[in-house]
Tab-separated table of C-alpha atoms and ligand atoms in Angstrom:
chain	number	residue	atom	x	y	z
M	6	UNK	CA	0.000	0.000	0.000
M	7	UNK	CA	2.792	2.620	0.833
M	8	UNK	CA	3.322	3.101	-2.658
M	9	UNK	CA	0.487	3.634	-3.699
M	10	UNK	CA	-0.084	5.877	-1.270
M	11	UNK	CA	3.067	7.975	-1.994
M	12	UNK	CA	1.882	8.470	-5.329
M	13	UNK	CA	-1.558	10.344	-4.448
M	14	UNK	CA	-0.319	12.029	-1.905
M	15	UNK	CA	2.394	13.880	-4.297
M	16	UNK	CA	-0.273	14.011	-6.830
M	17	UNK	CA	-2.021	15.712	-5.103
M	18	UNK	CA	0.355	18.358	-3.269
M	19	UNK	CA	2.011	19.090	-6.338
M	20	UNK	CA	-0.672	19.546	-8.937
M	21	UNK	CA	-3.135	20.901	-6.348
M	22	UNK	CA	-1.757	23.496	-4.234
M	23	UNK	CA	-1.959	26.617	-6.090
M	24	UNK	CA	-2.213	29.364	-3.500
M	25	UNK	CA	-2.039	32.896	-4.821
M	26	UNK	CA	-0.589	35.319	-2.789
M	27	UNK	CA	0.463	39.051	-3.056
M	28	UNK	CA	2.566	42.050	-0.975
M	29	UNK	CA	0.765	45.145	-0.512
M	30	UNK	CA	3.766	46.440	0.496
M	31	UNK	CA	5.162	46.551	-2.575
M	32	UNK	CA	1.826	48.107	-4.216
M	33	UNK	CA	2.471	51.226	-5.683
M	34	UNK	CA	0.401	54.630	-4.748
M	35	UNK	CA	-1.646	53.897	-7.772
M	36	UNK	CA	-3.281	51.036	-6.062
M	37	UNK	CA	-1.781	48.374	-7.931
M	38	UNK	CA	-1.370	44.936	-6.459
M	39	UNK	CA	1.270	42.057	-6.573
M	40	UNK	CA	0.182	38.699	-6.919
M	41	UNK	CA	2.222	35.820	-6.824
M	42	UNK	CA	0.890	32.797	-9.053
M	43	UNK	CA	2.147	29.512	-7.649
M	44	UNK	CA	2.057	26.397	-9.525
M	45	UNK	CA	2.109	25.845	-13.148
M	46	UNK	CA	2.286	29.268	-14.939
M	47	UNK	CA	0.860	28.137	-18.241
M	48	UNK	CA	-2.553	27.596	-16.561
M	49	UNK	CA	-2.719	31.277	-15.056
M	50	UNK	CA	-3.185	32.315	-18.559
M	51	UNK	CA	-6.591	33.906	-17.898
M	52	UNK	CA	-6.477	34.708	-14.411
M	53	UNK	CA	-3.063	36.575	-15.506
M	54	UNK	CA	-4.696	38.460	-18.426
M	55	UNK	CA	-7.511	39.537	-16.226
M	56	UNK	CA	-5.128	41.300	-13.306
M	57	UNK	CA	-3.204	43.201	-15.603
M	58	UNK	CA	-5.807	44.415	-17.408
M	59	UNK	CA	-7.536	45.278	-14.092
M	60	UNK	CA	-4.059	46.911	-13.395
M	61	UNK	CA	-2.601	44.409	-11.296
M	62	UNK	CA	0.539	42.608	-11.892
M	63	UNK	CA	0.984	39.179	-11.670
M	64	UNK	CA	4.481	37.402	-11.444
M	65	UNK	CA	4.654	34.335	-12.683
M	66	UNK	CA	5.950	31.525	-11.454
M	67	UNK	CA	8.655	33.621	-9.336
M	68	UNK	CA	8.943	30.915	-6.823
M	69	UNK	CA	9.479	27.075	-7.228
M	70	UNK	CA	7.522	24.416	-4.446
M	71	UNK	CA	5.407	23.734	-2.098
M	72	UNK	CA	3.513	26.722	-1.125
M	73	UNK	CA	2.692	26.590	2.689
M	74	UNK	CA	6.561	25.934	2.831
M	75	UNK	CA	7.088	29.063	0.663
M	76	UNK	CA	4.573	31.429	3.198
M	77	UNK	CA	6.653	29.532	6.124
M	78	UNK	CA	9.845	30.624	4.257
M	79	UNK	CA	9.168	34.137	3.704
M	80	UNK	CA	5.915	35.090	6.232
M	81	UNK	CA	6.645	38.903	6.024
M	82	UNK	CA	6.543	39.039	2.424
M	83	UNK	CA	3.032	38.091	1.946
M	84	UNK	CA	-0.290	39.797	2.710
M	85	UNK	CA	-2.151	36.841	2.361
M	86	UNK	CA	-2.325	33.564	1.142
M	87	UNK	CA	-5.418	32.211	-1.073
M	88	UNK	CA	-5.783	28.440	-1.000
M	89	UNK	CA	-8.161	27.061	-4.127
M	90	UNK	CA	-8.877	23.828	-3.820
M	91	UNK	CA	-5.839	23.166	-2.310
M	92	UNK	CA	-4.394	21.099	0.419
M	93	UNK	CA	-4.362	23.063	3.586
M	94	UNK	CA	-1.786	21.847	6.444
M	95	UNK	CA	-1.477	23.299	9.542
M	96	UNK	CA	0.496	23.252	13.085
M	97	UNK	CA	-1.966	21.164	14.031
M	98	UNK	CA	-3.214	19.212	10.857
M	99	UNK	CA	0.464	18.136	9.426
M	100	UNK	CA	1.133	17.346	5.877
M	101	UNK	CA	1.008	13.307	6.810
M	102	UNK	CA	-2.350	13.359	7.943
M	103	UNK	CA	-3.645	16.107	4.955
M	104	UNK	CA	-2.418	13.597	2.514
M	105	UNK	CA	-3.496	10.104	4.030
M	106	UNK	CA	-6.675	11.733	4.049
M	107	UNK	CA	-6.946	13.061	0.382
M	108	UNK	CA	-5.389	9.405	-0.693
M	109	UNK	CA	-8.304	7.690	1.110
M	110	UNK	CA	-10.705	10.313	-0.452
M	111	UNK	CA	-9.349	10.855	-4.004
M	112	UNK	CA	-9.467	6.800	-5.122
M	113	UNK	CA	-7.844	5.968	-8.381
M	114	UNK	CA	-6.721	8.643	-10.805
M	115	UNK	CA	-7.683	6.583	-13.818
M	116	UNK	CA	-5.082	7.080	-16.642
M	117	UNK	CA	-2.578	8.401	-15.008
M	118	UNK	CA	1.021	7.730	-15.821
M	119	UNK	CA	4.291	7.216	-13.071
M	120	UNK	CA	7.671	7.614	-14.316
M	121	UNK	CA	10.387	5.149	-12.399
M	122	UNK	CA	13.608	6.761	-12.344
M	123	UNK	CA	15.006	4.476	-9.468
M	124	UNK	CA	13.647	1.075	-10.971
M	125	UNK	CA	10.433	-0.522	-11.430
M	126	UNK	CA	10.938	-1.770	-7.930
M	127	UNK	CA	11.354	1.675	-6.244
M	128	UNK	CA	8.478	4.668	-5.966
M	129	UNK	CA	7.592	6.944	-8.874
M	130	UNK	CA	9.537	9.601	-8.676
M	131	UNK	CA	6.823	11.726	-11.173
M	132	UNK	CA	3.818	11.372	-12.856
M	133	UNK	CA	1.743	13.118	-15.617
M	134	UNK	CA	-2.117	13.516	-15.522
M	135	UNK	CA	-4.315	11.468	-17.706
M	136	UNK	CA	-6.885	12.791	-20.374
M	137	UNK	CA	-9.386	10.681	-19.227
M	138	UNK	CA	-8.904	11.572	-15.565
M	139	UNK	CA	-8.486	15.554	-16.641
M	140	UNK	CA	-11.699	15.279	-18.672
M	141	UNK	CA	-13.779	13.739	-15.913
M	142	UNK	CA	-12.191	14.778	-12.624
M	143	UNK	CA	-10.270	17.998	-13.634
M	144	UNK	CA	-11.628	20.165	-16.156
M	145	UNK	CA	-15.438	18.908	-16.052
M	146	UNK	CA	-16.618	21.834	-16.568
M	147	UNK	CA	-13.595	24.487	-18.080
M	148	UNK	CA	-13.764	25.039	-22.241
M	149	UNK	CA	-13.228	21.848	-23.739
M	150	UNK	CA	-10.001	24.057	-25.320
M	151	UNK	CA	-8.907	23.988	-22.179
M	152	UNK	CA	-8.237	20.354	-21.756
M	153	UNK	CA	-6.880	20.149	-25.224
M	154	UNK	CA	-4.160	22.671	-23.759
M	155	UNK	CA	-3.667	20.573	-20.863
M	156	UNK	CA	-2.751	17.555	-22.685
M	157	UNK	CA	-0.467	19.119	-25.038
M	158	UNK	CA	1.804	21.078	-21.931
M	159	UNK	CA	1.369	18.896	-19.215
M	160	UNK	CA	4.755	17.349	-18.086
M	161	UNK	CA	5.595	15.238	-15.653
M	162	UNK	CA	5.573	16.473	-11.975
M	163	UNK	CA	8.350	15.717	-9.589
M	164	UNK	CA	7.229	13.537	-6.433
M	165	UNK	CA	7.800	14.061	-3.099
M	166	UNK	CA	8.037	11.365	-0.572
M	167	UNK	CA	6.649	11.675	2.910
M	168	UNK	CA	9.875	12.329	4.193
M	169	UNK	CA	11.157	15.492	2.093
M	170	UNK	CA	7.436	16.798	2.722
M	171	UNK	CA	7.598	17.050	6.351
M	172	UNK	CA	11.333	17.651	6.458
M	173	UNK	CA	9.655	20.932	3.804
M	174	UNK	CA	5.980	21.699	5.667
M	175	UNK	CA	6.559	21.668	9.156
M	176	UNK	CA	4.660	24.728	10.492
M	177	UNK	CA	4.848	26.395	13.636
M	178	UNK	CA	2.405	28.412	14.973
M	179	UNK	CA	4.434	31.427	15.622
M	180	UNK	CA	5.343	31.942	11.322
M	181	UNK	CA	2.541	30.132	10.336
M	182	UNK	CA	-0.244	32.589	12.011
M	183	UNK	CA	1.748	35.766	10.613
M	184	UNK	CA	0.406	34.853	7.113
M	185	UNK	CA	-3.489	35.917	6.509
M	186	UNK	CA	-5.102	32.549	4.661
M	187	UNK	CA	-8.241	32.280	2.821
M	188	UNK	CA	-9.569	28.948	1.808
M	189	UNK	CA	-11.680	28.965	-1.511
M	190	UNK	CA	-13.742	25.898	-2.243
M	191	UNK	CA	-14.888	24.615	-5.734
M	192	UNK	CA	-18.267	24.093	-5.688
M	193	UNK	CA	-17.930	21.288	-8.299
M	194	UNK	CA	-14.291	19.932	-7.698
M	195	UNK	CA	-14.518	16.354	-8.295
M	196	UNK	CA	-10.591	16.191	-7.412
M	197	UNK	CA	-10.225	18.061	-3.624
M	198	UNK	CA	-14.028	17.912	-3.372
M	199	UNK	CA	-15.899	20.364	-0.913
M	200	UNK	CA	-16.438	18.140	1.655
M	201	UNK	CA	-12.650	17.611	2.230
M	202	UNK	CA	-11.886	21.437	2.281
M	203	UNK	CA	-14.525	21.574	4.819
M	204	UNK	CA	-12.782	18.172	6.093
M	205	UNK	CA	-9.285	20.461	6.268
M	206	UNK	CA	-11.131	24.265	7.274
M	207	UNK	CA	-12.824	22.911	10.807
M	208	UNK	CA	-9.508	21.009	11.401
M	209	UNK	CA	-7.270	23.812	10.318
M	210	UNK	CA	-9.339	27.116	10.715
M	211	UNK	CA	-8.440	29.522	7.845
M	212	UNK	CA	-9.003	33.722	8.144
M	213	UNK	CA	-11.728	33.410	6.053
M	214	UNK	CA	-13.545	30.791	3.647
M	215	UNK	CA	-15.207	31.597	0.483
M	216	UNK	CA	-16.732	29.279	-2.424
M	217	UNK	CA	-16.583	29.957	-6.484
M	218	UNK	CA	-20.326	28.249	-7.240
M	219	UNK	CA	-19.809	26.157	-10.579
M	220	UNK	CA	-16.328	25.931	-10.605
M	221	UNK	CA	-14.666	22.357	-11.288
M	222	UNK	CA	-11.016	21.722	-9.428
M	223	UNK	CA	-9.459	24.686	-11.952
M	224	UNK	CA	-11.018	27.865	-10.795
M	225	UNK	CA	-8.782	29.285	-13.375
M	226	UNK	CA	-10.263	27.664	-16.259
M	227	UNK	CA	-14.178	27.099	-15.220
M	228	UNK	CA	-14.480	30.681	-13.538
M	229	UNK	CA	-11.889	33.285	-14.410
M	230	UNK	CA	-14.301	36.199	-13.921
M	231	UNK	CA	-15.376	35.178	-10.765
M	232	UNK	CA	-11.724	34.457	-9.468
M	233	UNK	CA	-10.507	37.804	-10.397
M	234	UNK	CA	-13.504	39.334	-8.721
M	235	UNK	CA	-12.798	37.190	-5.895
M	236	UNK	CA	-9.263	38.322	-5.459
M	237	UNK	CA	-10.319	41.899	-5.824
M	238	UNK	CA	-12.437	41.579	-2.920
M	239	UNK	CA	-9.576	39.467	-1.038
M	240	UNK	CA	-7.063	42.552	-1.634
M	241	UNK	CA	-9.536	45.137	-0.919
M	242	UNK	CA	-9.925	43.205	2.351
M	243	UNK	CA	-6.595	42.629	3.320
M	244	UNK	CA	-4.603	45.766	5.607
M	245	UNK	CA	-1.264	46.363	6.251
W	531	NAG	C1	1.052	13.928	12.143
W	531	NAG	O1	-0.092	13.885	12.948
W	531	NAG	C2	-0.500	12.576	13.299
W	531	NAG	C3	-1.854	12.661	14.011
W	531	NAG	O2	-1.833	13.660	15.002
W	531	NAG	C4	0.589	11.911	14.148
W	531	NAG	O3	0.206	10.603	14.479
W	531	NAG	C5	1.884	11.887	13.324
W	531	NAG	O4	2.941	11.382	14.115
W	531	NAG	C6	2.238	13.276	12.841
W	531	NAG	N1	3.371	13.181	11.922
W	531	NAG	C7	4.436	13.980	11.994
W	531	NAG	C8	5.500	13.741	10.985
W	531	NAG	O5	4.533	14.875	12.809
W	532	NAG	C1	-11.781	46.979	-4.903
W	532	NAG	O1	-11.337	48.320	-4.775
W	532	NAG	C2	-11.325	49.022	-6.027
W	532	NAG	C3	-10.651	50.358	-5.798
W	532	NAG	O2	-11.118	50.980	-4.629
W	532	NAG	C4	-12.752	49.131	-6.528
W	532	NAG	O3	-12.769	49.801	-7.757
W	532	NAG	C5	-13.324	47.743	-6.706
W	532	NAG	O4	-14.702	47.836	-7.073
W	532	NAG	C6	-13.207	46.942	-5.434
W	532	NAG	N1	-13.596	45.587	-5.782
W	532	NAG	C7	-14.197	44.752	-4.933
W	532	NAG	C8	-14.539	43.422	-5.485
W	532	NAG	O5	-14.433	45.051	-3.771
């Protein structure tokens, strides 16, 4: 079973956590914000059209990993950090128990393909995201176009084993409560589905919880419009 197990668990961290964050501090007098897109640049294509239009600026990709490990890494540099869909670890809740639970949830990920780089006898050591899973689980309800783009730049994702993820997310209480954190659920998410966020939020309270109605597990894709109104209202919100 191990794994097996190993090879949701880093499915699931990697692909899924895709926190958005931004520093106020660094906003100019013209009211301009900067957000930080975590996680796959290519599929912030939207979302990143829409803020700098809207005169925000979004930097892409500026920072490789995990993300609670990156707010844990740098607290003071970020306003606020805005969890979609995403796997929410805590002091209390640790990384171990976030993913045993989303392994136990999630099931099998269809057509999904691991890469051994160590052997056949050895964990994956990455994986790449099936159509058939992407089309059913993923982007169930984003433009069709947008699945066709996922299957032509999706590359395989580096996995973590348990080890290297608690060695990387180990919070403490003190760094980990200096970062604001909003959770936002996916109504429709068939991969982190509500009822786990709601699972992780009573277990590991965010700041504040909010919910994209109609989204599937990309928010990006499904509901651009009603992120980027959504992170308006987060950055209005948030005070330095
Ligand atoms: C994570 O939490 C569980 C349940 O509280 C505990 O049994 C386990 O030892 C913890 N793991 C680590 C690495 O701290
Ligand atoms: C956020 O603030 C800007 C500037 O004050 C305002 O134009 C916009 O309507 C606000 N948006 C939301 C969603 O609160």
């Amino acid at each position: 079973m191990q794994p097996v197990h190993r090879k949701l668990i880093l499915t699931l961290l990697t692909v899924l956590v895709f926190p958005l964050c931004f520093d106020p501090n660094e906003a100019e007098e013209t009211g301009s914000k900067h957000f930080v897109l975590v996680h796959g640049a290519w599929c912030w294509y939207k979302a990143a059209t829409l803020l700098r239009s809207s005169g925000h600026n979004p930097l892409r990709d500026v920072m490789e990993g995990l993300s609670p490990c990156m707010s844990k890494r740098y607290p003071k540099k970020f306003a606020v950090a805005v969890f979609f869909s995403a796997l929410m670890p805590g002091p209390v809740l640790n990384v171990t128990t976030v993913n045993a639970e989303s392994w136990r949830r999630a099931g099998s990920l269809e057509d999904s393909s691991y890469i051994y780089d160590n052997g056949p006898n050895t964990p994956p050591t990455a994986y790449t995201l099936g159509p058939m899973l992407l089309a059913s689980r993923v982007y169930q309800l984003s433009p069709i176009q947008d699945w066709t783009l996922a299957n032509m730049l999706m590359r395989p994702q580096r996995l973590f084993s348990d080890e290297d993820l608690t060695r990387e997310i180990t919070l403490s209480e003190r760094n980990y409560g200096s970062v604001r954190r909003v959770a936002v659920i996916s109504e429709d998410d068939k991969l982190i589905e509500k009822d786990f966020m709601l699972w992780m939020i009573e277990r590991n309270p965010p700041d504040q919880v909010l919910e994209v109605k109609g989204s599937d597990h990309m928010v990006m894709m499904s509901k651009p419009a009603q992120l980027l109104a959504l992170l308006q209202h987060i950055a209005n919100a948030t005070h330095i």
